[in-house]
CSV table of C-alpha atoms in Angstrom, one decimal:
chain,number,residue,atom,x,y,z
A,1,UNK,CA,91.8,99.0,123.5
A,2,UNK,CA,95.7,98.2,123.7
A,3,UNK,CA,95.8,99.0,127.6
A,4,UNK,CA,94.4,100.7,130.3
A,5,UNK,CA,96.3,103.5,132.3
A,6,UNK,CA,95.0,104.1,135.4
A,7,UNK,CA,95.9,108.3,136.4
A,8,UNK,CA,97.5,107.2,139.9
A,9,UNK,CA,100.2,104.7,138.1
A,10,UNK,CA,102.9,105.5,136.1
A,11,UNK,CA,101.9,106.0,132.8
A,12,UNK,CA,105.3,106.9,131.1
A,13,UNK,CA,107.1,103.5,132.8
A,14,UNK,CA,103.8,101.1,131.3
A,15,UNK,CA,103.4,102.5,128.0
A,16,UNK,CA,106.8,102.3,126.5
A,17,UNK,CA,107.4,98.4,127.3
A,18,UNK,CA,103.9,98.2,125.8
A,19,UNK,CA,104.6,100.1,122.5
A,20,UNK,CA,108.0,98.2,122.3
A,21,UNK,CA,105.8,95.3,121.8
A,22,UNK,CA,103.2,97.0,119.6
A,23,UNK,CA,105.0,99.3,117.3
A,24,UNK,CA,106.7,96.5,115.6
A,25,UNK,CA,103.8,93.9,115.5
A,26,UNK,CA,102.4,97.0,113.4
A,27,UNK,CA,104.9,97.4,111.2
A,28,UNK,CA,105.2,94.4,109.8
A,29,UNK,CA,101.2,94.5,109.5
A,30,UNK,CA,102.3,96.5,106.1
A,31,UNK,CA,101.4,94.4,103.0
A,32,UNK,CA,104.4,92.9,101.2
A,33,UNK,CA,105.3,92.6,97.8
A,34,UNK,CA,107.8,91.1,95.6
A,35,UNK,CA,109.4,92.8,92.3
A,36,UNK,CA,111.3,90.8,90.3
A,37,UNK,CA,113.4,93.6,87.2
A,38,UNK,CA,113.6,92.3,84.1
A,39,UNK,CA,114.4,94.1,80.6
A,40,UNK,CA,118.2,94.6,81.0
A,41,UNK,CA,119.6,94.4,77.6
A,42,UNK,CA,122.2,91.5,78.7
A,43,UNK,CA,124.7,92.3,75.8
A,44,UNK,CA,127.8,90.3,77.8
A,45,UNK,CA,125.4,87.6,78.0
A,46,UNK,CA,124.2,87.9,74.3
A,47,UNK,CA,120.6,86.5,75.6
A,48,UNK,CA,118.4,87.2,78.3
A,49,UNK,CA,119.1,86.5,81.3
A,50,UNK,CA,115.7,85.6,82.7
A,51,UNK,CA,115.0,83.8,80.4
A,52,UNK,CA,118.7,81.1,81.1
A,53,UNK,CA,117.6,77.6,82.9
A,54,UNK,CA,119.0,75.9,85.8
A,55,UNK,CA,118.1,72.3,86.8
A,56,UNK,CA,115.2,72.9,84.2
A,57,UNK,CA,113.4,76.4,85.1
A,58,UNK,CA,114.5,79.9,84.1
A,59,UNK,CA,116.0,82.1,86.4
A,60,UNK,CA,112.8,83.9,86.3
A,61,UNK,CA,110.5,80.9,87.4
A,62,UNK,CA,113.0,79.9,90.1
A,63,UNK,CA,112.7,83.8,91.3
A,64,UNK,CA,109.2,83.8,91.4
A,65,UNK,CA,108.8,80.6,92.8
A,66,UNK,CA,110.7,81.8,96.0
A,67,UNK,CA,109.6,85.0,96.0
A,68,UNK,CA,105.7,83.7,96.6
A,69,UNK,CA,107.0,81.9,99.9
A,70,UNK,CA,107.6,85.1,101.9
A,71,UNK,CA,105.2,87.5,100.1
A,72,UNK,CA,101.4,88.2,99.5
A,73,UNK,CA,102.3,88.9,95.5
A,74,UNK,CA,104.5,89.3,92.9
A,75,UNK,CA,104.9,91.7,90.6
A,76,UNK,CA,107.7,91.7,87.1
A,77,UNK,CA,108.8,95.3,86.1
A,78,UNK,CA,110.1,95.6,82.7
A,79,UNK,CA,110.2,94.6,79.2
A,80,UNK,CA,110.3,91.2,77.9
A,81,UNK,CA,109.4,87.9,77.5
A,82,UNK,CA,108.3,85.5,80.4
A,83,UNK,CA,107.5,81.9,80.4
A,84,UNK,CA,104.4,80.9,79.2
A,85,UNK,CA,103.7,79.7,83.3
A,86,UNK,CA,104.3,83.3,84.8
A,87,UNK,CA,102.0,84.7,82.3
A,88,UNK,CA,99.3,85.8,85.2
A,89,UNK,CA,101.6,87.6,87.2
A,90,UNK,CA,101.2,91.3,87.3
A,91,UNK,CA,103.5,93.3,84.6
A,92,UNK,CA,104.8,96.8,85.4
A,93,UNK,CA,106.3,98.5,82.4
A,94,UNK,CA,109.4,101.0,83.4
A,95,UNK,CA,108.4,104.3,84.7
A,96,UNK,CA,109.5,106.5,81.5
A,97,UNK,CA,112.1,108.8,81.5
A,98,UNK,CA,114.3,107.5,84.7
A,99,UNK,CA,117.2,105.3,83.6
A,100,UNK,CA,117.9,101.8,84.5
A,101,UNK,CA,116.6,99.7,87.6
A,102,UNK,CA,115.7,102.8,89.4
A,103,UNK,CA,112.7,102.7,87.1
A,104,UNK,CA,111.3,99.4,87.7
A,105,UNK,CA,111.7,100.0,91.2
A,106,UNK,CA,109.3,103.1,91.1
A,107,UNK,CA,107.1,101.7,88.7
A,108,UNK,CA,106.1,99.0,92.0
A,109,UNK,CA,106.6,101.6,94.4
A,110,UNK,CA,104.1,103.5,92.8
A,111,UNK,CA,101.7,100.6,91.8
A,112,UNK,CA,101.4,100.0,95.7
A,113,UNK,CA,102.2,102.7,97.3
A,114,UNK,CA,101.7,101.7,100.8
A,115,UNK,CA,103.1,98.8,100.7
A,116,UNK,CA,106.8,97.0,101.4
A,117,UNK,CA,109.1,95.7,99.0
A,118,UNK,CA,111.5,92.5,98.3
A,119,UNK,CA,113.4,93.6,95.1
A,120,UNK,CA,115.4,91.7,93.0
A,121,UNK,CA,117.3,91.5,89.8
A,122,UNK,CA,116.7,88.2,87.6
A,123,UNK,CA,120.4,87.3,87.4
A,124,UNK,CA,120.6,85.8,90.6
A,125,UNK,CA,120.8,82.2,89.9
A,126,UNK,CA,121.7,81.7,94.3
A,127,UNK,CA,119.0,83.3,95.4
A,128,UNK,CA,117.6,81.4,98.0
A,129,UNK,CA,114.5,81.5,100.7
A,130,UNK,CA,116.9,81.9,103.4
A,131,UNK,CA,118.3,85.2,101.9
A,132,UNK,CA,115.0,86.2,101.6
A,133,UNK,CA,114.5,85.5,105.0
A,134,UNK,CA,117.5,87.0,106.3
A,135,UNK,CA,116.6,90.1,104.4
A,136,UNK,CA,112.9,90.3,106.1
A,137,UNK,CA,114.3,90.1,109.6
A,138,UNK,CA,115.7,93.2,109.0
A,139,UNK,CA,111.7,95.0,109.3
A,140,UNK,CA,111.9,96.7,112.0
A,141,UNK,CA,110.6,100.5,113.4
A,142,UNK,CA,112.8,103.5,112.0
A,143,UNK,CA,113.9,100.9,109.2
A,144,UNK,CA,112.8,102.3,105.4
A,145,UNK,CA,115.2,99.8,103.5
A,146,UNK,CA,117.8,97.1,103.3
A,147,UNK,CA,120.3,97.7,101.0
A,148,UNK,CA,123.0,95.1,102.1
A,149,UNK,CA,126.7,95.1,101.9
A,150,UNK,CA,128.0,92.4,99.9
A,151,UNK,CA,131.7,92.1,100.2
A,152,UNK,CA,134.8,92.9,101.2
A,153,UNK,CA,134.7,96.4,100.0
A,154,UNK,CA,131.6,96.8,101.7
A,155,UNK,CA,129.7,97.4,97.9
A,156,UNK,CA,126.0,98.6,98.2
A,157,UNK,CA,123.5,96.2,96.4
A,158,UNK,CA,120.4,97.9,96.1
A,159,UNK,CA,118.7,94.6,93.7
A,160,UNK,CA,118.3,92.4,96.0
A,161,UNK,CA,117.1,94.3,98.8
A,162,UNK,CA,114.5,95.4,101.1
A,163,UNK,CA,111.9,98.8,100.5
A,164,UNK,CA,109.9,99.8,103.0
A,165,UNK,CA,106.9,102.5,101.2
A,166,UNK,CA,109.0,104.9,102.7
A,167,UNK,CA,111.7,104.6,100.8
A,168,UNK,CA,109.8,105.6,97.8
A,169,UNK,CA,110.3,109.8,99.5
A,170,UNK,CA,114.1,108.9,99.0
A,171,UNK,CA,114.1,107.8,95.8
A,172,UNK,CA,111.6,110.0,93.9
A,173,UNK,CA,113.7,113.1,95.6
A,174,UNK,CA,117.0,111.5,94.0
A,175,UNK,CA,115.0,110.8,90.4
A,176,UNK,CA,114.2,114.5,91.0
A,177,UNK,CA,118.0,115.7,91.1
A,178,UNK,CA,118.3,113.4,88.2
A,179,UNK,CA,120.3,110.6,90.1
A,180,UNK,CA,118.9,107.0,89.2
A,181,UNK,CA,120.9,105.0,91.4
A,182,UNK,CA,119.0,103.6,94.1
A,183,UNK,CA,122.1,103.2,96.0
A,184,UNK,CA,122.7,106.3,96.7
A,185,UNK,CA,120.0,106.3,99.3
A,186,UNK,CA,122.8,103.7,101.5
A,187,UNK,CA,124.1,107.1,103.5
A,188,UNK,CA,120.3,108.2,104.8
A,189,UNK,CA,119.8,107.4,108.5
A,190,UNK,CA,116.9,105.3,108.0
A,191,UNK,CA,118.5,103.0,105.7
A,192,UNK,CA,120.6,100.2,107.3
A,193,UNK,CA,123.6,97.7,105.4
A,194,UNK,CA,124.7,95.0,106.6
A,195,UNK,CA,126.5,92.1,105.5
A,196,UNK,CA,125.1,88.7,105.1
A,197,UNK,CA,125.8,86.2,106.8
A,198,UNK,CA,128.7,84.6,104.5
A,199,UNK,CA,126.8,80.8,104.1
A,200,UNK,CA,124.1,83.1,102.4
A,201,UNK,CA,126.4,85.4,100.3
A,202,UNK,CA,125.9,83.8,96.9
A,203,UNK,CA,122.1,84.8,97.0
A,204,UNK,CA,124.1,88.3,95.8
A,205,UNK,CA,126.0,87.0,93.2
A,206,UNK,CA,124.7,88.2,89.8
A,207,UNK,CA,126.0,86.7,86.6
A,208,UNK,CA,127.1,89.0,83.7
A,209,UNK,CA,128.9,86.8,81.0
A,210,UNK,CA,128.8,82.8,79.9
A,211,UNK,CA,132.4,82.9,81.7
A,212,UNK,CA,131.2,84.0,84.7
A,213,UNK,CA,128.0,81.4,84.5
A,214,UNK,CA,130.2,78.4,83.7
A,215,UNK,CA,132.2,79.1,87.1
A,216,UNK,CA,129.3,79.5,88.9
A,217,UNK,CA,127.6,76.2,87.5
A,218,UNK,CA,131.0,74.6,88.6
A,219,UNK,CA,130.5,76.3,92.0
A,220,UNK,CA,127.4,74.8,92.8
A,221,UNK,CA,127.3,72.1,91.0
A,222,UNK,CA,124.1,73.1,88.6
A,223,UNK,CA,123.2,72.6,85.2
């Protein structure tokens, strides 16, 4: 019993403040997952990028380590190698026949189908816990994903973002038109972006080529 509503008061005016309360408590009641892609063929790179070390872990180990703070599991989608460590987390395999990360994203939807999602690529060497954070705040009623806008030309990033189970109805109905951009889902009404706040922005920076690693080593002062 959440309340009782006696037939002489006004029922209308003491349930809403009481479901503004409730309906979010519930919401984030939904179990939450982490999905970490992986499999990429990194040919700019001409290695892995999981697989790269800074200040003496992989990028994958680093990921995962972070990840576990803010979720009840972690999950790797995609082909590859992993550190000998990360060898009892839960592998997905792509979902065949759908292109790129839009598969490895479905492949977790589908494994837990009712629950939420943190995803993220493995070639974010700034990822931090704050951005995680920042990114789970967003939960909220009405709110089926996070797909953030990360700079000045207000670009979509869809891997590092947050999926609510709901999200999975936009995103099988775009694998369906053949579209595997999970992007594309930016324009529904139940999909918010926003920018992060700019002290957390590097959390979004993914790394393509050894030029672009070298800057960002400089950047931050890693190794």
């Amino acid at each position: 019993i959440i309340a009782a509503l006696p037939r002489a008061s006004d029922r209308a005016g003491r349930l809403m403040p009481i479901l503004d309360d409730w309906l979010p408590e519930q919401w984030v009641k939904t179990p939450l997952y982490g999905c970490i892609l992986i499999g990429g063929r990194s040919t700019r790179m001409s290695s892995p990028k999981h697989l790269l070390v800074e200040n003496g872990k992989t990028w994958l180990e680093k990921t995962v380590e972070l990840l576990k703070q803010v979720v009840n599991g972690v999950v790797i989608a995609g082909a590859g190698t992993v550190p000998e460590g990360l060898t009892d987390i839960v592998r997905l395999p792509d979902v065949p026949g759908i292109e790129g990360p839009m598969s490895g994203i479905l492949s977790a939807m589908r494994w837990a189908p009712y629950s939420s999602w943190l995803v993220t690529a493995c070639d974010l060497p700034g990822l931090s816990l704050e951005a995680l954070q920042w990114l789970l705040s967003s939960r909220r009623p009405g709110t089926w994903a996070t797909l953030p806008n990360v700079d000045e030309n207000r670009k979509i990033e869809p891997l590092l973002a947050h999926y609510d189970f709901r999200a999975r109805i936009l995103l099988e109905k775009l694998t369906g038109e053949g579209i595997f951009s999970p992007s594309r889902i930016a324009d529904n009404s139940k999909v918010i972006n926003v920018s992060p706040p700019a002290q957390l922005s590097a959390a979004w920076r993914n790394i393509n080529t050894k030029a672009e690693l070298n800057l960002f080593r400089k950047a931050y002062n890693t190794k």
